[in-house]
XYZ file of C-alpha atoms in Angstrom:
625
model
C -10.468 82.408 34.080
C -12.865 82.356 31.116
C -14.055 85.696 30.334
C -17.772 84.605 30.208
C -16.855 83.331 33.809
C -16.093 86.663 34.568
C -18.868 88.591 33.027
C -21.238 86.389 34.760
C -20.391 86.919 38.092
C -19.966 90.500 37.987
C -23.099 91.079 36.795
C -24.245 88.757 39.267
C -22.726 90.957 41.827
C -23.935 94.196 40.919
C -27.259 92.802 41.250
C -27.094 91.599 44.689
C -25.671 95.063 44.935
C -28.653 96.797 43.491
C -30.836 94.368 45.455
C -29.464 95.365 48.629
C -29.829 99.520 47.971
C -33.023 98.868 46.522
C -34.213 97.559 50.062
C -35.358 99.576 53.348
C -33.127 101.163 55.295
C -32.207 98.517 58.291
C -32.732 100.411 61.815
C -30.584 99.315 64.786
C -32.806 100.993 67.970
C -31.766 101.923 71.595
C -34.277 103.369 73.677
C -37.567 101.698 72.882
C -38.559 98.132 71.990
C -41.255 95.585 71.631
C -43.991 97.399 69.551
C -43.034 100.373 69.422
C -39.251 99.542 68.256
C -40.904 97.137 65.190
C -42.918 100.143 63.815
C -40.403 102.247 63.182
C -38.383 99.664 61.583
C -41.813 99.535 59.808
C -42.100 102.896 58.780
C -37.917 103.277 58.238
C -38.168 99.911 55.809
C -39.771 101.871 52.556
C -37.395 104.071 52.564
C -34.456 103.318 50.082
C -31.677 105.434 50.803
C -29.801 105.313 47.514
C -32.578 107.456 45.996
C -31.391 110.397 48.525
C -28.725 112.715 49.793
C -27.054 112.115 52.754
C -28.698 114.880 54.156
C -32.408 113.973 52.715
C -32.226 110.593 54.293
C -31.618 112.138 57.610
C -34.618 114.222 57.338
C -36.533 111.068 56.280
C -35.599 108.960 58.933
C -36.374 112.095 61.446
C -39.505 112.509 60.336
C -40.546 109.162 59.671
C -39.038 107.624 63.456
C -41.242 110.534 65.184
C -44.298 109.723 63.038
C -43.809 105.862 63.942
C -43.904 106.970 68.046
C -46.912 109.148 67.327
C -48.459 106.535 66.678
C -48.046 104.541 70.053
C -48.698 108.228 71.686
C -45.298 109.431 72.108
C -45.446 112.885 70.617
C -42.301 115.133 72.648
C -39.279 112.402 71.654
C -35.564 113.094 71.325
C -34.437 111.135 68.470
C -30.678 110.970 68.000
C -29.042 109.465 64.420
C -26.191 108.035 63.324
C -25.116 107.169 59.485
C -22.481 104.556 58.830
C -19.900 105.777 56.298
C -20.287 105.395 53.031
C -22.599 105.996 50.417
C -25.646 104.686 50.453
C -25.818 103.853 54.141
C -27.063 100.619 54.607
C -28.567 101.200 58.288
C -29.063 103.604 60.703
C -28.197 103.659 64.437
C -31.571 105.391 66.446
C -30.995 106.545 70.450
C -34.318 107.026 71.417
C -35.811 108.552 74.306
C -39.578 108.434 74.012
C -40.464 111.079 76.578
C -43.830 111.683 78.090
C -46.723 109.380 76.571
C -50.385 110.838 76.196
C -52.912 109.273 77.554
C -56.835 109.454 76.876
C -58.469 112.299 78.536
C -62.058 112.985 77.035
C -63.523 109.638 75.378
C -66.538 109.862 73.484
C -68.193 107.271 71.160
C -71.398 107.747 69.855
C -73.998 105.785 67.655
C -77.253 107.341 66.118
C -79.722 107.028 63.875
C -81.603 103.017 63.634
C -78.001 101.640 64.292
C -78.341 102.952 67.912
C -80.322 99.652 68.153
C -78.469 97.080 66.353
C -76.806 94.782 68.443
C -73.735 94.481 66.140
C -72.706 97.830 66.237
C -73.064 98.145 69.959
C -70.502 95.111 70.294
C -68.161 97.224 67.825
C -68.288 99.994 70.421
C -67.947 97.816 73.526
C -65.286 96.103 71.843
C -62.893 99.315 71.656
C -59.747 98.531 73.594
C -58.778 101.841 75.037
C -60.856 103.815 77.859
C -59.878 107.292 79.510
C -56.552 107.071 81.350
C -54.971 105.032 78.896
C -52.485 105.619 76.422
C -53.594 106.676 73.916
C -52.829 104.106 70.360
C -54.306 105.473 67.152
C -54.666 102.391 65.428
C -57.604 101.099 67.200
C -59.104 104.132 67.108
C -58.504 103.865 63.131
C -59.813 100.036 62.922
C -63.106 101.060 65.140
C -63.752 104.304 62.393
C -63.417 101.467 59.415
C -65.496 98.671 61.297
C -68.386 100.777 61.883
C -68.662 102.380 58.368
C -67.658 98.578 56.920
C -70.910 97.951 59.238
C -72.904 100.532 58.075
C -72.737 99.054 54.167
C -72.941 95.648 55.174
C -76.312 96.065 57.107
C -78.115 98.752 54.910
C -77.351 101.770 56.358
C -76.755 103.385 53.183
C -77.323 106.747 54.466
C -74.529 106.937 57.248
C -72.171 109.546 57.442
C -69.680 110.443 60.919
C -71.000 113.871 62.310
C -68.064 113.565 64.588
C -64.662 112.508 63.944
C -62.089 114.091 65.711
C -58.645 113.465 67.586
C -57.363 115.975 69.654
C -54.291 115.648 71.293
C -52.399 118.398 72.993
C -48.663 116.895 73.791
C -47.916 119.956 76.547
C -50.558 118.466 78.986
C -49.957 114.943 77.615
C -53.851 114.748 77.019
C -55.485 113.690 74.052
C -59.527 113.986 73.098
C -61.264 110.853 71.331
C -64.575 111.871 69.324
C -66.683 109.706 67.195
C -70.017 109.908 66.058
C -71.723 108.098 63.474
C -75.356 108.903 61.818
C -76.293 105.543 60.399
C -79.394 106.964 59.111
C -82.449 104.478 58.725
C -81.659 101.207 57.865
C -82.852 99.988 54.081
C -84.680 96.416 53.629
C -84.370 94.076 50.902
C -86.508 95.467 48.079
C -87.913 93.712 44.653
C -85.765 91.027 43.543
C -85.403 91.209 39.297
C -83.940 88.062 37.764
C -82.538 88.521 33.918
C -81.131 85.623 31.702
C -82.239 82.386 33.577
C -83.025 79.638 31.255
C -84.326 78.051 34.386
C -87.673 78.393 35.823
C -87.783 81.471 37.259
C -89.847 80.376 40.349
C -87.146 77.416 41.247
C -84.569 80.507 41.577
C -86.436 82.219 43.499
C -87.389 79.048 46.355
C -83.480 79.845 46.646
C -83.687 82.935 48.221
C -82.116 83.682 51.582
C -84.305 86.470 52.465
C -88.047 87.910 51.470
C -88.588 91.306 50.328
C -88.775 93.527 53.667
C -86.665 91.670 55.360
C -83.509 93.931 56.537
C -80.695 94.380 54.523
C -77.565 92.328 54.752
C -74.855 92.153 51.969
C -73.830 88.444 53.487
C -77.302 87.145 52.073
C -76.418 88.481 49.056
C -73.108 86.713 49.098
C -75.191 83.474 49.954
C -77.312 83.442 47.280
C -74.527 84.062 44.767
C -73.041 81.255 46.135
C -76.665 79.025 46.085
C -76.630 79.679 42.477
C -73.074 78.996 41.982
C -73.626 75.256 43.659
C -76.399 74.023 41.081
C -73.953 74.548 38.055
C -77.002 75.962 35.872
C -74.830 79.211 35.122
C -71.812 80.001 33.620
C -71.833 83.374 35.411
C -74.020 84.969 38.395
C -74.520 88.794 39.541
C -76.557 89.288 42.458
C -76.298 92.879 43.335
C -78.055 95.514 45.248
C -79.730 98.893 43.241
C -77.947 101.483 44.867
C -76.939 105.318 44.183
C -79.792 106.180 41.560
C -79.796 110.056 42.877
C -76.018 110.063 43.132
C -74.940 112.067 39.681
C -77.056 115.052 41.654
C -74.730 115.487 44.058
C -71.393 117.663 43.934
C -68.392 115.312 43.826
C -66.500 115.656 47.773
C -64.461 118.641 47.747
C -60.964 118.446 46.909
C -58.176 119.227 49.865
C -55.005 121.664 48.657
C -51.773 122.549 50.028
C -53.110 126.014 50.831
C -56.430 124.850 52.902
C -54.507 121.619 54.707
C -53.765 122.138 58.547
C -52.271 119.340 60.165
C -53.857 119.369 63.723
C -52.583 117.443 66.613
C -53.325 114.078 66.224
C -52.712 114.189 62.336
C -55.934 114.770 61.092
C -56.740 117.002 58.452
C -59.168 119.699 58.008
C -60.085 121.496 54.509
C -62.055 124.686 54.685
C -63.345 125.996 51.600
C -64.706 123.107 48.872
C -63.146 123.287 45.261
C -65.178 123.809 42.291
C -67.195 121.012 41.033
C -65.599 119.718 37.647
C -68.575 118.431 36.012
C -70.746 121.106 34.003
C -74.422 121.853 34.268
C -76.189 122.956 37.336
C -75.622 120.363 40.546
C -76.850 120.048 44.378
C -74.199 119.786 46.995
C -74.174 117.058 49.235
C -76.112 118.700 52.292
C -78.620 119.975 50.202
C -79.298 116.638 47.899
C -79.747 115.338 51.551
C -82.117 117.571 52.984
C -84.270 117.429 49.668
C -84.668 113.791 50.000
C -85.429 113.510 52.993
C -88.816 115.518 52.525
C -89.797 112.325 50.649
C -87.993 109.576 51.934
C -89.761 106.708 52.795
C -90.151 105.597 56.634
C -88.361 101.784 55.414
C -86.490 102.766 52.679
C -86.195 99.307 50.195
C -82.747 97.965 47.908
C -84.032 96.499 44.897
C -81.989 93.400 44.028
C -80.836 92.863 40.822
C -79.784 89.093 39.099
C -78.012 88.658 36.046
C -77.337 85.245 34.540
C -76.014 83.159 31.704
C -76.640 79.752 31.114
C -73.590 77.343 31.735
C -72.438 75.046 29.324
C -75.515 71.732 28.311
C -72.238 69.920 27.972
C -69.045 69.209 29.959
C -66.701 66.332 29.704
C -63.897 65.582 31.763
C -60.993 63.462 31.810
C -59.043 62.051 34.604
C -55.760 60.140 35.072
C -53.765 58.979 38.618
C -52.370 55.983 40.281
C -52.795 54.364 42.970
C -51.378 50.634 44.597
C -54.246 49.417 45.074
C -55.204 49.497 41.173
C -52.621 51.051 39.630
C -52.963 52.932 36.948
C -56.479 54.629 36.269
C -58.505 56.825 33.893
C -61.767 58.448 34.546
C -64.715 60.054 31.116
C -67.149 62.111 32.508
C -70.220 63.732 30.145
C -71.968 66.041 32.558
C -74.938 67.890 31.324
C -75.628 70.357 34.755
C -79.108 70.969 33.459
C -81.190 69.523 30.114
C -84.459 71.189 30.614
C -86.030 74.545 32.257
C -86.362 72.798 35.845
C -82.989 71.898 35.693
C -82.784 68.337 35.865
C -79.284 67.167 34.806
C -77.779 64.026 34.169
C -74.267 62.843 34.261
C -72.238 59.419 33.316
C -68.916 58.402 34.038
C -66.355 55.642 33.061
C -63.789 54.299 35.143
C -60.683 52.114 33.782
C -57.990 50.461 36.064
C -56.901 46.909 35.984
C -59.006 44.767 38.603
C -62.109 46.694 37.876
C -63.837 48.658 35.157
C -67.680 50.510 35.313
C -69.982 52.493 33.683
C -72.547 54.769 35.602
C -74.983 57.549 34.634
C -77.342 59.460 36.942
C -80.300 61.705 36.529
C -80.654 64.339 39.131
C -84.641 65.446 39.544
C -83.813 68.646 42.018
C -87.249 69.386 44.014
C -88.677 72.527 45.248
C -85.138 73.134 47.050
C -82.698 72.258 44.380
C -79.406 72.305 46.256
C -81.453 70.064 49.168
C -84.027 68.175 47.779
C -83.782 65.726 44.872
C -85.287 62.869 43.519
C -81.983 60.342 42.142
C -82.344 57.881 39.177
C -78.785 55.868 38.805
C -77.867 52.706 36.683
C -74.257 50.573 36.208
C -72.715 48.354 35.076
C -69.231 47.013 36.983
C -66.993 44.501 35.700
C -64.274 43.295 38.317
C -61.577 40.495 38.567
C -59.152 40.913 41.745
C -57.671 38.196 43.458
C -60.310 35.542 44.389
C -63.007 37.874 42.595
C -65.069 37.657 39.649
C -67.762 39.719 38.908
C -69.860 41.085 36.451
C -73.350 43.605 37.669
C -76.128 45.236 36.784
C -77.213 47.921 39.053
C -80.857 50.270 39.422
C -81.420 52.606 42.072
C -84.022 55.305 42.901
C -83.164 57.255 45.525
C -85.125 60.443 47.526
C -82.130 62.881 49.391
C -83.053 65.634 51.789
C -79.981 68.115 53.448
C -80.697 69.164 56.496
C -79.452 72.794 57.916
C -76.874 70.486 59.644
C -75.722 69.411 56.744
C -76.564 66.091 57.472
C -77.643 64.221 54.559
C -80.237 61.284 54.237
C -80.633 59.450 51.275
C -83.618 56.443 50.791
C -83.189 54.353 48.048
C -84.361 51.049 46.519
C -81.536 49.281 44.767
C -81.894 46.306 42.328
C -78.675 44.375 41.317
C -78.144 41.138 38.691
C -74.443 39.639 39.759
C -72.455 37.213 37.834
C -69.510 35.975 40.137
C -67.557 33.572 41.518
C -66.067 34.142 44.776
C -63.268 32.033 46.109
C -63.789 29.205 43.633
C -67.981 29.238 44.160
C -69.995 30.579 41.372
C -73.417 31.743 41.813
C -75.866 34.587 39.732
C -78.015 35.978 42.320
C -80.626 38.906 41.777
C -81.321 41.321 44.828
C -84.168 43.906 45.481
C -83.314 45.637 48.833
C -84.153 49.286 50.215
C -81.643 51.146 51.974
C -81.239 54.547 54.315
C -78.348 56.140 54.946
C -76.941 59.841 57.018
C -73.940 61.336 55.869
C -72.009 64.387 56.386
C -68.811 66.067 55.222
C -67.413 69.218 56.857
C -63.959 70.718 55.587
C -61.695 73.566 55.434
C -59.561 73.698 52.004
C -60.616 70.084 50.454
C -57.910 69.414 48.916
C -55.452 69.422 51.686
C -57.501 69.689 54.885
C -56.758 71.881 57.893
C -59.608 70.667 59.440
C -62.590 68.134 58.868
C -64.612 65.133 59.598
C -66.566 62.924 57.616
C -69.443 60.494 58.824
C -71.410 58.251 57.098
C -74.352 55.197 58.250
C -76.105 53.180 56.247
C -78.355 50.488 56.247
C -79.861 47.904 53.725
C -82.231 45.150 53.835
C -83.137 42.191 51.393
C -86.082 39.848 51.827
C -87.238 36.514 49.593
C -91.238 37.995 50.204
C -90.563 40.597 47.198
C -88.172 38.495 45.498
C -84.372 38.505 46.311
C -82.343 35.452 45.863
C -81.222 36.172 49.592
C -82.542 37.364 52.849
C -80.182 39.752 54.586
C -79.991 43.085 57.032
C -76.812 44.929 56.603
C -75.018 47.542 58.206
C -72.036 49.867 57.161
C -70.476 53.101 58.736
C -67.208 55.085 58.701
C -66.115 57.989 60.399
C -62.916 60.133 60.049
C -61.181 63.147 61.468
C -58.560 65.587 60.582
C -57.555 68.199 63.086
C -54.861 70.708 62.945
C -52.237 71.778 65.820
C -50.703 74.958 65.301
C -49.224 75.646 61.793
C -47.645 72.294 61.563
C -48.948 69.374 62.677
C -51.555 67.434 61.695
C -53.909 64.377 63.235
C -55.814 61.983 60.514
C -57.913 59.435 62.091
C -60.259 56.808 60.551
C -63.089 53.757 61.353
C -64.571 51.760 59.422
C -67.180 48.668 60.309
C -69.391 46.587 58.736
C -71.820 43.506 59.342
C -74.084 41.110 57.847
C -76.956 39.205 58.810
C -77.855 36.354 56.762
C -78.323 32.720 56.573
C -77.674 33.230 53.219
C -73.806 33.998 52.979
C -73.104 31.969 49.986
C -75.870 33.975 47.702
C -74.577 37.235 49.261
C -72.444 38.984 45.544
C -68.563 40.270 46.449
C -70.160 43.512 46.125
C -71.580 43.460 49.379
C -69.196 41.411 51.499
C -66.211 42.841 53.342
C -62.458 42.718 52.563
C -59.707 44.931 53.836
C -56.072 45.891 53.490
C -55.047 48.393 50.747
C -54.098 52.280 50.675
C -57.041 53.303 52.198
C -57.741 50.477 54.735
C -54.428 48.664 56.457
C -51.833 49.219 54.761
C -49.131 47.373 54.421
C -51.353 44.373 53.073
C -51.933 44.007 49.188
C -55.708 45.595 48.167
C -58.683 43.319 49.349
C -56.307 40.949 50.834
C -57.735 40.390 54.257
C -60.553 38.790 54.814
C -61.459 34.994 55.686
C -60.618 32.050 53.622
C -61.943 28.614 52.393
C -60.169 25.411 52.536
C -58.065 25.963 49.379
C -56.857 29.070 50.915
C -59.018 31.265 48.784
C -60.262 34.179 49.744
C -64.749 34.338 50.443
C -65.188 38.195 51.975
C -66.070 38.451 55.244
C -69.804 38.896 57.334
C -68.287 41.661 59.334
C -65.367 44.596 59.369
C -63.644 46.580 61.457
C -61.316 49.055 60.527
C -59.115 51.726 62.207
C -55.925 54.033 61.602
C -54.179 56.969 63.516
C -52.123 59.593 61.391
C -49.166 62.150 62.862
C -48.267 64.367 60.076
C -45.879 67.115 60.083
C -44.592 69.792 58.120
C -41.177 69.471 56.595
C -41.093 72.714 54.625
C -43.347 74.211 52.444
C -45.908 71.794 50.841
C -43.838 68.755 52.219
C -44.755 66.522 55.001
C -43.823 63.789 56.557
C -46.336 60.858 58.394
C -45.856 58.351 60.931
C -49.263 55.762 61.218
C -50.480 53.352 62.475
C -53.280 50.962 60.914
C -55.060 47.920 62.152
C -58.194 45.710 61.030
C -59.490 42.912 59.222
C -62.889 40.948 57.432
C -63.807 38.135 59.193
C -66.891 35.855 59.747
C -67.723 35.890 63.225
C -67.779 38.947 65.502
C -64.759 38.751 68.576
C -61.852 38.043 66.577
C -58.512 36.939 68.318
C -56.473 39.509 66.680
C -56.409 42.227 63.976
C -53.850 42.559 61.016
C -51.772 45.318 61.981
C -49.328 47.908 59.739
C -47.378 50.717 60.714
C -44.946 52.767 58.385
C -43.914 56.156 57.514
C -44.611 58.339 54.334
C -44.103 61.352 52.560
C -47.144 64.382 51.604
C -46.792 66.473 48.629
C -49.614 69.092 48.140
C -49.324 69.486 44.207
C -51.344 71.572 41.957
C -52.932 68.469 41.119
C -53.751 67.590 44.884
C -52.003 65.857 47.294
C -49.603 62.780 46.319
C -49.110 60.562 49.208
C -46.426 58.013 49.548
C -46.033 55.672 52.144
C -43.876 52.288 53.382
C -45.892 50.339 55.586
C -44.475 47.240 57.540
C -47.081 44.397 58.337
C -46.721 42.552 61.556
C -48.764 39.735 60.901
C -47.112 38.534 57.569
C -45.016 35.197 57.705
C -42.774 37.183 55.158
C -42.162 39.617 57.350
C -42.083 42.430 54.466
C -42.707 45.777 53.635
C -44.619 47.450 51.464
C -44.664 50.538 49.273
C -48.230 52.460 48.694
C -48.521 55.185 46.629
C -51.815 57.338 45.964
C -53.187 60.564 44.646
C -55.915 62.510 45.318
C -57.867 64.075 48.236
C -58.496 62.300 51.803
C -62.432 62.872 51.511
């Protein structure tokens, strides 16, 4: 055998040998399970027993296995081990028996100070597991201590401090003692709020505000406005934090704990007697007494000033974009974004789109009103060149539009649209200019955009056109779409989607391709070519339809990692009277990649109502909403 050969897999060897010592020691457990069993093979996994004796790891995994039932309130065990032969052992064999469990004798939670009175610290309390006669578990004991000082910081009780912590168990009369007591203090209110660096009116930043000075404190407002500010892409960073600890460099740092002042009491707590020199030099206050000098002039609402520090984000962005997709193939997006172009940070963006059946051109201006992320006053113009199948096209579009956000995040959006259309549709040419107002509610909800684990998307609109204020055509129409992604379990995944659409005209023949209905394509039936379904003329070509209906049900389910597979179902069609005698109808199955890029779906979709009886491949990238 080649030498190389050789080398290779010996070195390859002694790494899955070093790999294997350099792991936990595996623990094979008579005696006691569920629970109790895992955390000791918990507490036995960190320790790697080529690093010891023989006679050092048996210490270790004494001490460790009887720390591990301590925990679960088993404090008088009889732990027998066993060591395979051989050095380093690779597990141990544990007889356990447990013996005698404690249980809760003397349980005593307290709350005082203005906390006494908030209502989310008496659910913390009321929301401890254990009670008196039970056995006794330390680690919700441990996760109550954390949630109420975690509490304490996030609700402005700066001043809190436990002036009882204690566990006291005494294993001989298998009784242990449960004391907690925590001294919130007053509770602290939002303060004066100091903005630094904004190159946008100040007063627009500060409509933004989640709370009022004097309002209580919460750190999750804080967190909100960050994330307010973060939305309008004005800065390039944001810190929004609280003024705290301005008479902390007077106190004496917490005393340190050594070997000779450490007594491990029942329980495992630890108590430290006499406080270690302070290391800093220069006369300094302890703790107690910084506290009780304070006080004398503490107010009776003690404020938080709030401090905010920006930077301005970039007055220019651009963007480039590339995918694919069936339905147009290949396609490139240009974006110029400028998130803000004067102090009341109006900003204005434009984009080009390239594919094969359909170029455009759009730019926006964004007015934002006194609530910037909710109210805005929308100024958009585009051009749209398309040639698809039966469709020729060449527009002109203005819009103004007024959009509110509701606290339901509901959106509605009024807007006055004029388009000039070039086009010939289905052999019939025809320029046609409209004026029409619109309304429409929309709303997007997700978890994770780019691959959903949950979300739903709704959208209504409806648009008008009238010869009494000029239009080439008199029309009322009507579009909405709803869709749903649930998860169940870890696993699965349901995608549902429905789309409809109508038209009300005597007009039909002055009504542009941009406004009637086709379907079929990767995002409508699939298994039919991209705006392939809709009703045709004599000559067989296709004229767009007065009305649309829509509709698709999704299974999806994880192969492994970011792979899943899909089974669907999608049905629908355009058509010019409502009632029709059937719907085209697809079904396939397909493949989901979540890439770093977002997710690439590929799917095969069969079409039962084509003569050829074929399939069809469709192949997309890019989120679902």
């Amino acid at each position: 055998m080649d030498n190389r050969v050789v080398t290779r897999l010996g070195a390859a060897a002694l790494c899955l040998g070093m790999t294997h010592s350099a792991m936990g020691l595996d623990a094979r457990i008579e005696g006691v399970d569920g629970d109790v069993a895992e955390n000791v093979r918990y507490y036995l996994d960190g320790l790697e027993a080529a690093r010891y004796s023989r006679s050092r790891i048996e210490g270790e995994v004494q001490r460790r296995t009887r720390e591990a039932l301590r925990v679960y309130g088993y404090y008088s065990p009889q732990v027998v081990h066993q060591l395979p032969e051989g050095d380093p052992p690779g597990y141990v064999e544990l007889m356990i028996e447990p013996g005698p469990r404690v249980r809760i004798e003397t349980l005593d939670i307290r709350i005082e100070g203005d906390a006494a009175e908030d209502p989310r610290f008496r659910e913390a309390v009321e929301a401890f597991p254990l009670a008196e006669g039970d056995p006794l578990v330390h680690a919700p004991y441990d996760r109550l201590r954390s949630r109420l000082a975690n509490l304490s910081l996030e609700r402005g009780y700066f001043d809190w401090r436990f002036v009882d912590r204690r566990m006291e168990v005494r294993p001989h009369a298998e009784s242990a003692r449960l004391y907690l007591a925590l001294d919130s203090g007053p509770r602290h209110h939002f303060g004066e709020v100091t903005i630094d660096g904004s190159h946008i009116e100040e007063e627009r930043l500060r409509r933004m505000l989640p709370f009022s000075p004097g309002d209580p404190y919460l750190a999750g407002e804080l967190a909100r406005y960050n994330q307010r500010l973060g939305q309008t892409g004005w800065f390039g960073s944001i810190a929004v934090r609280p003024r705290l600890g301005e008479a902390a460099s007077l106190a004496l740092p917490e005393p340190r704990v050594g070997f000779w002042n450490e007594v491990e009491v029942a329980g495992g707590e630890l108590a430290s007697q006499p406080p270690a020199a302070p290391d800093a030099d220069g006369p300094r206050l302890s703790g107690l007494a910084l506290e009780g000098a304070t006080a004398l002039h503490r107010p009776d609402r003690p404020e938080v000033p709030i401090d905010i520090s920006v930077t301005p984000a970039d007055r220019h962005k651009f963007e480039v974009g590339v995918g694919y997709a069936t339905d147009v193939g290949p396609r490139t997006r240009f974006a110029w974004n400028q998130p803000w172009i004067n102090r009341y940070g109006h900003g204005l963006d434009h984009n080009l789109f390239l594919s094969a059946p359909e170029q455009r051109f759009t730019g926006t201006y964004n007015m934002p009103l006194a609530d910037p992320l909710r109210d805005s006053y929308r100024f958009q113009y585009g051009f749209r060149h398309r040639d698809n199948e039966d469709t020729r096209s060449l527009e002109a579009t203005v819009e103004a539009a007024r959009r509110w956000e509701f606290e339901n995040l509901w959106v509605q959006t009024l807007y006055v649209r004029t388009t000039y259309e070039d086009f010939t549709q289905g052999g019939e040419e025809e320029q046609v200019w409209l004026l029409y107002p619109g309304i429409s509610w929309s709303r997007t909800r997700t978890r994770n955009p780019t691959f959903p684990s949950w979300g739903d998307r709704q959208r209504i609109a409806f648009e008008v056109s009238d010869g009494m204020w000029g239009s080439d055509a008199d029309f009322l129409r009507m579009t909405g779409e709803t869709q749903w992604i649930r998860m169940f379990g870890e696993d699965t995944r349901f995608v549902t989607r429905l789309g409809f659409g109508a038209i009300e005209t005597d007009d039909f023949d002055k009504i542009p391709p941009s406004l009637r209905f086709f379907a079929g394509g990767d995002r409508s039936v699939r298994g039919y070519a991209y705006e392939s379904l809709a009703p045709r003329n004599e000559e067989g070509r296709l004229t767009g339809g007065q009305q649309l209906l829509t509709a698709s049900a999704e299974l999806q389910r994880r192969i492994t990692g970011a792979w899943w597979g899909a089974a669907f179902v999608d049905t629908g069609d355009a058509f010019e009277e409502w009632g029709p005698d059937a719907l085209n109808t697809g079904a396939g199955l397909g493949v989901r990649w979540i890439s770093p890029v977002g997710p690439i779906r590929f799917d095969i979709a069969h079409p039962f109502d084509d003569e050829d009886d074929s399939w069809r491949i469709h192949f997309a990238i890019g989120p679902e909403f």
